[in-house]
Amino acid sequence: MAAHQEKKPGERNRKNAPNGSRTPQVQWGRAWEVDWFSLASIIFLLMFAPLIVYYFIMSCDQYQCSLIDPLVDLLTGNKHLSDIWNKTPALTYRAAGMYTLWVAFQVVLYVFIPDFCHKFLPGYVGGVQEGAITPAGVVNKYEINGLQAWIITHVLWFANAYYFHFFSPTIIFDNWIPLLWCANILGYVVSTFAMIKGYFFPTNATDCKFTSNFFYDYMMGIEFNPRIGKWFDFKLFFNGRPGIVAWTLINLSYAAKQQELYGQVTNSMILVNVLQGIYVLDFFWNEAWYLKTIDICHDHFGWYLGWGDCVWLPYLYTLQGLYLVNHPVQLGTANAVGILMLGLIGYYIFRVTNHQKDLFRRTNGNCKIWGKKPEYIECSYMSVDGTKHYSKLMTSGFWGWARHFNYTGDLMGSLAYCLTCGFDHILPYFYIIYMTILLTHRCIRDEHRCFSKYGKDWKRYTAAVPYRLLPGIF
Ligand code: NDP
């Protein structure tokens, strides 16, 4: 019988605070109890997130990316909701076929083609890798082959779009709204399946969490690492592909559309393609490292990841390119160089900060950070089975400047993408607004979890590194 059926949800595995902290603690990992604010946010997101995505994409389709004009039309009675809806392209067989082929192809690349890139790319870590230890004390193995999937997909894209002419490079842009319906269907099917699976046939019952709140469980997930068979890991697949592989293809399709419409690709579009391309390639080059990030090693798989990876990410992370198709911006050289520098410096901070933690953790502190032995705080925590584990929190390098300086770098890069679009509309700035909320919330969420995990050791760490994102400010 599954372990989650043996005790009432919410009663399981509660332990005293680690390290003698007197604060009442819950087992580290996803929340056991849902406060009213989280519940209200979750219900809001479940109800409105799909509408938000629709609104943004529709406004580019029908209102040249103005977020205000549709509202003005509706409020003044100039248009009714049905007018907007009737002008919205419907789901088509062509889009359904394309999307099915796309997802099926990514599944094949993920499941059936073991990684070969690590055999010839120096420094690249691919093939079978281990994830972080889960709250139940499990260490999962993953087949890391995302870089290979990205390369194969892009080679085929260029060959088919520009050499064999099987399809136009604008194909994604041309079917963008019909594809949105397909992505939504997949997002809901996957999230609902994950919920049912968590109840009836979980991959690892001891790593499941139930809060007794249906909406929270649906949104934040029950199973920690749902899998089908030995290798098809839901989190790794949906987190990276099909959404992130598609990101660069979507941008390429936007660039091709600009070329088709205006006979040229603007420098702002090139900047978006280059800066976001670096971010995507970085993701796949460091896919093994991503196994140790919050998405993979702390979050459970629910609607937040399932629908979010299928719909939110490909549709809202690519708004700058979509905007630039509607409003081609040619930046002055000084602005273009300034934005490029901001993006590259942000990327540098993001990458180096992440690398410092990875190196530190991999070598258990036996490494050099900025030419010196790293400073750190020793800490301990318990897993569900009562085993005591030891860990270290680094207090030097960028990790001595702020507790989440990697987020600061990420935010600088995000701002650079938005700035390529000029200041005429708010829509392209959605990304930096969203990332600021996401990463600030993530800081708080992560610190809450770390405190639950490390207790008084975490307090010693926050005393040593008092700021979260900006030294001296926040
Ligand atoms: P981090 O990589 O910062 O990981 C946080 C974890 O690292 C903590 O839970 C803790 O885990 C460990 N840790 C915290 N402080 C220290 C320290 N001083 N020394 C050693 N280990 C420490 O966070 P994320 O996983 O959220 O982010 C990874 C990257 O992904 C970031 O650069 C972020 O910007 C990016 N990102 C991008 C998103 C996007 O949508 N574009 C979304 C989310 C993230 P432990 O329990 O192991 O101690």
Coordinates of C-alpha atoms and ligand atoms in Angstrom, one line a residue:
M1 CA 0.0 0.0 0.0
A2 CA 1.2 3.5 -0.8
A3 CA 2.8 5.2 2.2
H4 CA 0.5 8.2 1.9
Q5 CA -2.5 6.0 2.7
E6 CA -1.0 4.8 6.0
K7 CA -1.4 8.0 7.9
K8 CA -3.7 11.0 7.6
P9 CA -2.3 13.7 5.3
G10 CA -0.8 16.5 7.4
E11 CA 0.1 14.1 10.3
R12 CA 3.0 12.5 8.7
N13 CA 6.6 12.7 9.6
R14 CA 6.4 15.9 11.6
K15 CA 9.6 16.2 13.5
N16 CA 11.0 18.6 16.0
A17 CA 13.0 21.5 14.7
P18 CA 16.4 20.5 13.4
N19 CA 19.4 21.6 15.4
G20 CA 17.5 22.3 18.5
S21 CA 15.7 25.4 17.2
R22 CA 12.7 26.2 19.3
T23 CA 10.6 27.5 16.5
P24 CA 7.8 25.0 15.6
Q25 CA 8.9 23.4 12.4
V26 CA 7.4 21.4 9.6
Q27 CA 9.2 18.8 7.7
W28 CA 11.3 20.7 5.1
G29 CA 10.1 20.5 1.5
R30 CA 6.7 21.6 0.2
A31 CA 4.2 23.1 2.6
W32 CA 1.9 20.8 4.6
E33 CA -0.6 23.4 5.5
V34 CA -2.1 26.1 3.3
D35 CA -2.6 29.6 4.6
W36 CA -5.4 31.7 3.3
F37 CA -3.1 34.0 1.3
S38 CA -1.5 31.0 -0.6
L39 CA -5.0 29.6 -1.2
A40 CA -6.3 32.9 -2.5
S41 CA -3.3 33.3 -4.8
I42 CA -3.6 29.8 -6.1
I43 CA -7.3 30.1 -6.9
F44 CA -6.6 33.5 -8.5
L45 CA -3.9 31.9 -10.7
L46 CA -5.9 28.9 -11.6
M47 CA -8.7 31.1 -12.7
F48 CA -6.8 33.9 -14.4
A49 CA -3.4 32.8 -15.6
P50 CA -4.8 31.2 -18.8
L51 CA -6.8 34.4 -19.3
I52 CA -3.7 36.6 -18.8
V53 CA -1.8 34.6 -21.4
Y54 CA -4.8 34.9 -23.8
Y55 CA -5.1 38.6 -23.2
F56 CA -1.5 39.3 -23.9
I57 CA -1.4 37.2 -27.1
M58 CA -4.8 38.5 -28.3
S59 CA -3.7 42.1 -27.7
C60 CA -0.8 41.6 -30.1
D61 CA -3.0 39.8 -32.6
Q62 CA -5.8 42.4 -32.6
Y63 CA -4.5 45.6 -30.9
Q64 CA -0.8 45.9 -31.9
C65 CA 0.3 44.8 -28.5
S66 CA -1.6 47.5 -26.6
L67 CA -2.8 46.2 -23.3
I68 CA -5.0 49.3 -22.7
D69 CA -7.0 49.4 -26.0
P70 CA -8.9 46.2 -25.6
L71 CA -10.0 47.4 -22.2
V72 CA -11.0 50.8 -23.5
D73 CA -13.0 49.1 -26.3
L74 CA -14.8 46.9 -23.8
L75 CA -15.5 49.6 -21.2
T76 CA -16.8 52.1 -23.7
G77 CA -19.0 49.5 -25.3
N78 CA -17.2 49.9 -28.6
K79 CA -16.7 46.2 -28.6
H80 CA -18.2 43.2 -26.8
L81 CA -16.2 40.3 -25.5
S82 CA -17.9 38.2 -28.2
D83 CA -16.4 40.5 -30.9
I84 CA -12.9 39.9 -29.6
W85 CA -13.5 36.2 -29.1
N86 CA -15.0 35.8 -32.6
K87 CA -11.9 37.4 -34.2
T88 CA -9.6 35.0 -32.3
P89 CA -8.2 32.2 -34.4
A90 CA -9.6 28.8 -33.4
L91 CA -7.8 25.5 -32.9
T92 CA -7.0 24.0 -36.3
Y93 CA -6.1 20.5 -37.4
R94 CA -2.9 21.9 -38.8
A95 CA -1.8 23.3 -35.4
A96 CA -2.9 20.2 -33.6
G97 CA -0.9 18.1 -36.0
M98 CA 2.2 20.3 -35.7
Y99 CA 2.0 20.4 -31.9
T100 CA 1.5 16.7 -31.5
L101 CA 4.5 16.0 -33.8
W102 CA 6.5 18.6 -31.9
V103 CA 5.9 17.1 -28.5
A104 CA 6.2 13.5 -29.8
F105 CA 9.6 14.4 -31.4
Q106 CA 10.8 15.9 -28.1
V107 CA 9.7 12.8 -26.2
V108 CA 11.6 10.6 -28.7
L109 CA 14.8 12.8 -28.3
Y110 CA 14.5 12.7 -24.6
V111 CA 13.7 9.0 -24.1
F112 CA 15.3 7.1 -26.9
I113 CA 18.5 9.0 -27.8
P114 CA 21.2 8.7 -25.1
D115 CA 23.5 11.6 -24.8
F116 CA 26.5 11.7 -27.1
C117 CA 27.5 15.3 -26.6
H118 CA 29.4 14.6 -23.4
K119 CA 31.6 12.2 -25.4
F120 CA 33.1 15.0 -27.5
L121 CA 32.3 18.4 -25.9
P122 CA 35.0 19.1 -23.2
G123 CA 33.6 20.4 -20.0
Y124 CA 30.0 19.4 -20.8
V125 CA 28.3 17.1 -18.3
G126 CA 25.7 14.8 -19.9
G127 CA 24.5 11.2 -19.9
V128 CA 23.3 9.6 -16.7
Q129 CA 23.5 12.0 -13.7
E130 CA 22.2 11.9 -10.1
G131 CA 19.8 14.5 -8.7
A132 CA 19.8 15.9 -5.2
I133 CA 18.7 13.9 -2.2
T134 CA 14.9 14.2 -1.8
P135 CA 13.2 14.7 1.6
A136 CA 12.5 11.0 1.6
G137 CA 16.2 10.3 1.2
V138 CA 15.9 9.2 -2.5
V139 CA 18.5 10.0 -5.1
N140 CA 17.1 9.8 -8.6
K141 CA 19.1 9.2 -11.8
Y142 CA 18.4 11.3 -14.9
E143 CA 19.5 11.0 -18.5
I144 CA 20.9 14.4 -19.4
N145 CA 20.6 14.9 -23.1
G146 CA 18.9 18.3 -23.5
L147 CA 21.8 20.0 -25.3
Q148 CA 21.7 17.2 -27.9
A149 CA 17.9 17.6 -28.2
W150 CA 18.3 21.3 -28.7
I151 CA 21.1 20.9 -31.4
I152 CA 19.2 18.2 -33.3
T153 CA 16.0 20.2 -33.2
H154 CA 17.6 23.4 -34.4
V155 CA 19.6 21.7 -37.2
L156 CA 16.4 20.1 -38.4
W157 CA 14.6 23.5 -38.2
F158 CA 17.2 25.3 -40.3
A159 CA 17.4 22.4 -42.8
N160 CA 13.6 22.2 -43.2
A161 CA 12.9 25.9 -43.2
Y162 CA 15.7 27.2 -45.3
Y163 CA 17.1 24.2 -47.4
F164 CA 14.3 21.7 -48.1
H165 CA 11.6 24.4 -47.7
F166 CA 9.2 21.8 -46.0
F167 CA 7.8 24.7 -44.0
S168 CA 8.2 28.4 -43.7
P169 CA 10.4 29.7 -40.9
T170 CA 7.4 31.9 -39.9
I171 CA 5.3 28.8 -39.2
I172 CA 5.3 29.3 -35.4
F173 CA 4.2 32.9 -35.6
D174 CA 1.6 32.1 -38.3
N175 CA -0.1 29.5 -36.1
W176 CA 0.6 31.2 -32.7
I177 CA -3.0 31.3 -31.4
P178 CA -4.1 27.9 -32.6
L179 CA -0.9 26.5 -31.0
L180 CA -1.9 28.2 -27.8
W181 CA -5.0 26.0 -27.6
C182 CA -2.9 22.9 -28.1
A183 CA -0.4 24.0 -25.4
N184 CA -3.3 24.6 -23.0
I185 CA -4.7 21.2 -23.7
L186 CA -1.4 19.5 -23.0
G187 CA -0.8 21.6 -19.9
Y188 CA -4.1 20.7 -18.3
V189 CA -3.9 17.0 -19.4
V190 CA -0.4 16.7 -17.9
S191 CA -1.3 18.4 -14.6
T192 CA -4.5 16.4 -14.2
F193 CA -2.7 13.2 -15.0
A194 CA 0.0 14.1 -12.4
M195 CA -2.7 14.7 -9.8
I196 CA -4.4 11.3 -10.5
K197 CA -1.1 9.6 -10.6
G198 CA -0.1 11.1 -7.2
Y199 CA -3.2 9.6 -5.6
F200 CA -3.3 6.2 -7.3
F201 CA 0.1 5.1 -8.6
P202 CA 2.9 7.4 -7.4
T203 CA 6.4 6.7 -8.4
N204 CA 7.7 7.2 -4.9
A205 CA 4.9 7.4 -2.3
T206 CA 7.2 8.6 0.5
D207 CA 8.0 11.7 -1.5
C208 CA 4.3 12.6 -2.0
K209 CA 2.7 15.4 -0.1
F210 CA -1.0 16.0 0.5
T211 CA -2.4 19.1 2.2
S212 CA -6.1 18.1 2.2
N213 CA -6.7 21.1 0.0
F214 CA -7.6 20.1 -3.6
F215 CA -6.6 23.4 -5.2
Y216 CA -3.3 23.6 -3.5
D217 CA -2.4 20.0 -4.4
Y218 CA -3.5 20.5 -8.0
M219 CA -1.5 23.7 -8.3
M220 CA 1.7 22.8 -6.4
G221 CA 1.6 19.0 -7.1
I222 CA 1.5 15.9 -5.0
E223 CA 4.3 13.8 -6.4
F224 CA 7.9 15.0 -6.1
N225 CA 9.4 13.2 -9.1
P226 CA 6.6 11.6 -11.1
R227 CA 8.0 9.2 -13.7
I228 CA 6.8 6.8 -16.4
G229 CA 9.1 3.9 -16.6
K230 CA 12.7 4.3 -15.5
W231 CA 13.6 7.4 -17.4
F232 CA 10.7 9.5 -18.4
D233 CA 10.9 12.2 -15.6
F234 CA 8.0 14.7 -15.8
K235 CA 9.9 17.5 -14.2
L236 CA 13.0 17.3 -16.3
F237 CA 11.0 16.8 -19.5
F238 CA 8.4 19.5 -19.1
N239 CA 10.8 22.0 -17.4
G240 CA 13.3 21.8 -20.3
R241 CA 11.5 20.5 -23.3
P242 CA 9.2 21.2 -25.1
G243 CA 9.1 24.8 -23.7
I244 CA 12.7 25.9 -23.5
V245 CA 13.8 24.1 -26.7
A246 CA 10.9 26.0 -28.3
W247 CA 12.0 29.3 -26.9
T248 CA 14.8 29.9 -29.4
L249 CA 12.7 28.5 -32.3
I250 CA 9.9 30.9 -31.4
N251 CA 12.3 33.8 -31.5
L252 CA 13.8 32.7 -34.8
S253 CA 10.2 32.5 -36.2
Y254 CA 9.6 36.1 -35.1
A255 CA 12.8 37.2 -36.7
A256 CA 11.8 35.5 -39.9
K257 CA 8.4 37.2 -39.7
Q258 CA 10.1 40.6 -39.4
Q259 CA 12.1 39.8 -42.5
E260 CA 9.0 38.8 -44.4
L261 CA 7.0 41.9 -43.4
Y262 CA 9.7 44.6 -43.5
G263 CA 12.5 43.1 -45.6
Q264 CA 14.9 43.4 -42.7
V265 CA 15.6 42.1 -39.1
T266 CA 16.0 44.9 -36.7
N267 CA 19.0 45.1 -34.3
S268 CA 16.6 44.9 -31.3
M269 CA 15.3 41.5 -32.7
I270 CA 18.8 40.3 -33.1
L271 CA 19.6 41.4 -29.5
V272 CA 16.5 39.5 -28.2
N273 CA 17.5 36.4 -30.2
V274 CA 21.2 36.6 -29.0
L275 CA 20.6 37.3 -25.3
Q276 CA 17.7 34.8 -24.9
G277 CA 19.7 32.3 -27.0
I278 CA 22.6 32.6 -24.6
Y279 CA 20.2 32.0 -21.7
V280 CA 18.6 28.9 -23.4
L281 CA 22.0 27.4 -24.4
D282 CA 23.2 28.1 -20.8
F283 CA 20.2 26.1 -19.5
F284 CA 21.0 23.1 -21.7
W285 CA 24.8 23.3 -21.2
N286 CA 24.2 23.2 -17.5
E287 CA 21.2 20.8 -17.5
A288 CA 22.9 18.5 -15.0
W289 CA 23.4 21.5 -12.7
Y290 CA 19.7 22.3 -13.0
L291 CA 19.0 19.0 -11.3
K292 CA 20.1 20.8 -8.1
T293 CA 17.9 23.9 -8.6
I294 CA 14.6 24.6 -6.8
D295 CA 12.4 23.6 -9.7
I296 CA 13.9 20.1 -9.8
C297 CA 15.0 19.4 -6.3
H298 CA 12.3 21.1 -4.2
D299 CA 9.1 21.7 -6.2
H300 CA 6.5 19.0 -6.6
F301 CA 5.0 18.5 -10.1
G302 CA 1.6 20.0 -10.4
W303 CA -0.2 22.6 -12.6
Y304 CA 2.4 25.2 -11.6
L305 CA 5.1 23.3 -13.4
G306 CA 3.0 21.3 -15.9
W307 CA 0.8 24.0 -17.3
G308 CA 3.4 26.7 -16.6
D309 CA 6.1 24.9 -18.7
C310 CA 3.6 24.2 -21.6
V311 CA 1.9 27.6 -21.8
W312 CA 3.2 30.4 -19.5
L313 CA 6.9 29.9 -20.4
P314 CA 6.7 29.7 -24.2
Y315 CA 4.0 32.3 -24.6
L316 CA 5.0 35.0 -22.0
Y317 CA 8.8 34.6 -22.0
T318 CA 8.9 35.4 -25.7
L319 CA 6.7 38.5 -25.7
Q320 CA 9.6 40.8 -26.7
G321 CA 10.0 39.1 -30.1
L322 CA 6.3 39.1 -30.6
Y323 CA 6.2 42.8 -29.8
L324 CA 9.0 43.5 -32.2
V325 CA 7.2 41.8 -35.1
N326 CA 4.3 44.4 -34.5
H327 CA 6.6 47.3 -33.7
P328 CA 10.1 46.9 -35.3
V329 CA 12.5 49.0 -33.2
Q330 CA 15.8 50.0 -34.7
L331 CA 18.0 51.0 -31.7
G332 CA 20.7 53.6 -31.9
T333 CA 24.2 52.1 -31.6
A334 CA 24.8 53.5 -28.1
N335 CA 21.5 52.1 -26.8
A336 CA 22.1 48.7 -28.5
V337 CA 25.6 48.5 -27.0
G338 CA 24.3 49.5 -23.6
I339 CA 21.6 46.9 -23.6
L340 CA 24.0 44.3 -24.8
M341 CA 26.4 45.1 -22.0
L342 CA 23.6 45.0 -19.4
G343 CA 22.5 41.6 -20.7
L344 CA 26.0 40.2 -20.8
I345 CA 27.0 41.5 -17.3
G346 CA 23.7 40.2 -16.0
Y347 CA 24.4 36.8 -17.6
Y348 CA 28.0 36.8 -16.2
I349 CA 26.7 37.4 -12.6
F350 CA 24.0 34.8 -13.0
R351 CA 26.4 32.2 -14.4
V352 CA 29.3 32.9 -12.1
T353 CA 27.1 32.9 -9.0
N354 CA 25.5 29.7 -9.9
H355 CA 28.8 28.1 -10.8
Q356 CA 30.4 29.2 -7.5
K357 CA 27.7 27.3 -5.6
D358 CA 27.8 24.3 -7.8
L359 CA 31.6 24.1 -7.5
F360 CA 31.5 24.6 -3.8
R361 CA 28.8 21.9 -3.3
R362 CA 30.4 19.4 -5.7
T363 CA 33.8 19.6 -4.1
N364 CA 32.4 19.9 -0.6
G365 CA 34.2 23.2 -0.1
N366 CA 37.5 21.9 -1.4
C367 CA 37.9 24.5 -4.1
K368 CA 39.0 28.0 -4.8
I369 CA 36.5 30.9 -5.0
W370 CA 38.1 34.1 -6.4
G371 CA 41.5 32.5 -5.7
K372 CA 40.8 31.7 -2.1
K373 CA 39.5 28.8 0.0
P374 CA 35.7 29.4 0.4
E375 CA 34.3 30.5 3.7
Y376 CA 31.2 28.7 4.9
I377 CA 28.8 27.7 7.7
E378 CA 28.5 24.0 8.6
C379 CA 24.9 22.9 8.9
S380 CA 22.8 19.8 9.4
Y381 CA 19.3 18.5 8.7
M382 CA 17.1 15.4 8.9
S383 CA 15.4 13.4 6.1
V384 CA 12.1 11.7 6.6
D385 CA 13.7 8.4 7.7
G386 CA 15.3 10.3 10.6
T387 CA 18.8 10.2 9.1
K388 CA 21.0 13.2 9.9
H389 CA 22.8 14.8 6.9
Y390 CA 25.4 17.5 6.8
S391 CA 25.7 20.4 4.4
K392 CA 27.5 23.7 4.0
L393 CA 26.3 27.2 3.2
M394 CA 29.0 29.3 1.5
T395 CA 29.5 32.9 2.7
S396 CA 32.2 34.0 0.3
G397 CA 32.3 34.9 -3.4
F398 CA 29.0 36.3 -4.8
W399 CA 27.3 34.3 -2.0
G400 CA 28.9 36.6 0.5
W401 CA 27.5 39.7 -1.3
A402 CA 23.9 38.6 -1.1
R403 CA 21.9 35.3 -0.5
H404 CA 20.5 35.2 -4.0
F405 CA 22.9 37.2 -6.2
N406 CA 22.2 34.7 -9.0
Y407 CA 18.7 36.1 -9.1
T408 CA 20.1 39.7 -9.3
G409 CA 22.1 38.7 -12.5
D410 CA 19.0 37.0 -13.9
L411 CA 17.0 40.2 -13.3
M412 CA 19.6 42.4 -15.1
G413 CA 19.4 40.1 -18.1
S414 CA 15.6 40.1 -18.0
L415 CA 15.6 43.9 -18.0
A416 CA 17.9 44.0 -21.0
Y417 CA 15.5 41.9 -23.1
C418 CA 12.7 44.3 -22.3
L419 CA 14.7 47.4 -23.0
T420 CA 15.3 46.3 -26.6
C421 CA 11.6 47.2 -27.2
G422 CA 11.8 50.9 -26.3
F423 CA 9.2 52.6 -24.1
D424 CA 6.1 52.9 -26.2
H425 CA 4.2 50.0 -24.6
I426 CA 4.1 48.2 -21.3
L427 CA 3.6 44.7 -22.8
P428 CA 7.3 43.8 -23.4
Y429 CA 8.0 44.9 -19.8
F430 CA 5.8 42.1 -18.4
Y431 CA 8.8 39.9 -18.3
I432 CA 10.9 42.0 -15.9
I433 CA 7.8 42.7 -13.7
Y434 CA 7.0 39.0 -13.6
M435 CA 10.6 37.9 -13.0
T436 CA 10.9 40.4 -10.1
I437 CA 7.8 39.1 -8.5
L438 CA 8.7 35.5 -9.2
L439 CA 12.3 35.7 -7.9
T440 CA 11.4 37.8 -4.9
H441 CA 8.7 35.4 -3.9
R442 CA 11.2 32.5 -4.6
C443 CA 13.7 34.1 -2.2
I444 CA 11.1 34.2 0.5
R445 CA 9.8 30.7 -0.3
D446 CA 13.3 29.3 -0.4
E447 CA 14.4 30.9 2.8
H448 CA 11.4 29.6 4.6
R449 CA 12.2 26.1 3.4
C450 CA 15.9 26.5 4.3
F451 CA 15.0 27.7 7.7
S452 CA 12.7 24.6 8.1
K453 CA 15.6 22.5 6.9
Y454 CA 18.5 24.0 8.7
G455 CA 17.0 25.7 11.8
K456 CA 19.5 27.7 13.8
D457 CA 22.2 27.1 11.3
W458 CA 20.2 29.0 8.7
K459 CA 19.9 31.9 11.2
R460 CA 23.7 31.9 11.5
Y461 CA 23.9 32.1 7.8
T462 CA 21.5 35.0 7.4
A463 CA 23.4 36.9 10.1
A464 CA 26.6 36.4 8.1
V465 CA 25.0 37.4 4.8
P466 CA 22.2 39.8 5.7
Y467 CA 21.0 40.9 2.2
R468 CA 18.9 38.9 -0.3
L469 CA 19.3 40.5 -3.7
L470 CA 21.0 43.9 -3.4
P471 CA 23.8 44.3 -0.9
G472 CA 22.9 47.2 1.5
I473 CA 19.4 47.5 0.1
F474 CA 17.3 44.3 0.2
Ligands
NDP1 P1 19.4 28.6 -6.2 O1 20.3 28.1 -7.2 O2 19.9 29.9 -5.5 O3 19.2 27.5 -5.1 C1 18.8 27.7 -3.8 C2 19.3 26.6 -2.9 O4 20.7 26.6 -2.9 C3 18.8 26.7 -1.5 O5 17.5 26.1 -1.4 C4 19.8 25.8 -0.8 O6 19.6 24.5 -1.1 C5 21.1 26.2 -1.6 N1 21.8 27.3 -1.0 C6 21.3 28.5 -0.6 N2 22.3 29.3 -0.2 C7 23.4 28.6 -0.3 C8 24.8 28.9 0.0 N3 25.2 30.1 0.5 N4 25.7 28.0 -0.3 C9 25.4 26.8 -0.8 N5 24.1 26.5 -1.1 C10 23.2 27.4 -0.9 O7 17.9 28.9 -6.6 P2 17.1 28.4 -7.8 O8 17.1 27.0 -8.0 O9 15.7 29.0 -7.7 O10 17.7 29.1 -9.1 C11 18.7 28.6 -10.0 C12 18.8 29.6 -11.1 O11 17.7 29.5 -12.0 C13 18.9 31.0 -10.6 O12 20.0 31.7 -11.2 C14 17.6 31.7 -11.1 O13 17.8 33.0 -11.4 C15 17.2 30.8 -12.3 N6 15.8 30.7 -12.4 C16 15.2 31.1 -13.6 C17 13.8 31.1 -13.7 C18 13.2 31.6 -15.0 O14 12.0 31.4 -15.1 N7 13.9 32.1 -15.9 C19 12.9 30.5 -12.7 C20 13.7 30.1 -11.5 C21 15.0 30.2 -11.4 P3 20.0 23.2 -0.1 O15 18.7 22.7 0.4 O16 20.7 22.3 -1.0 O17 20.9 23.8 0.9

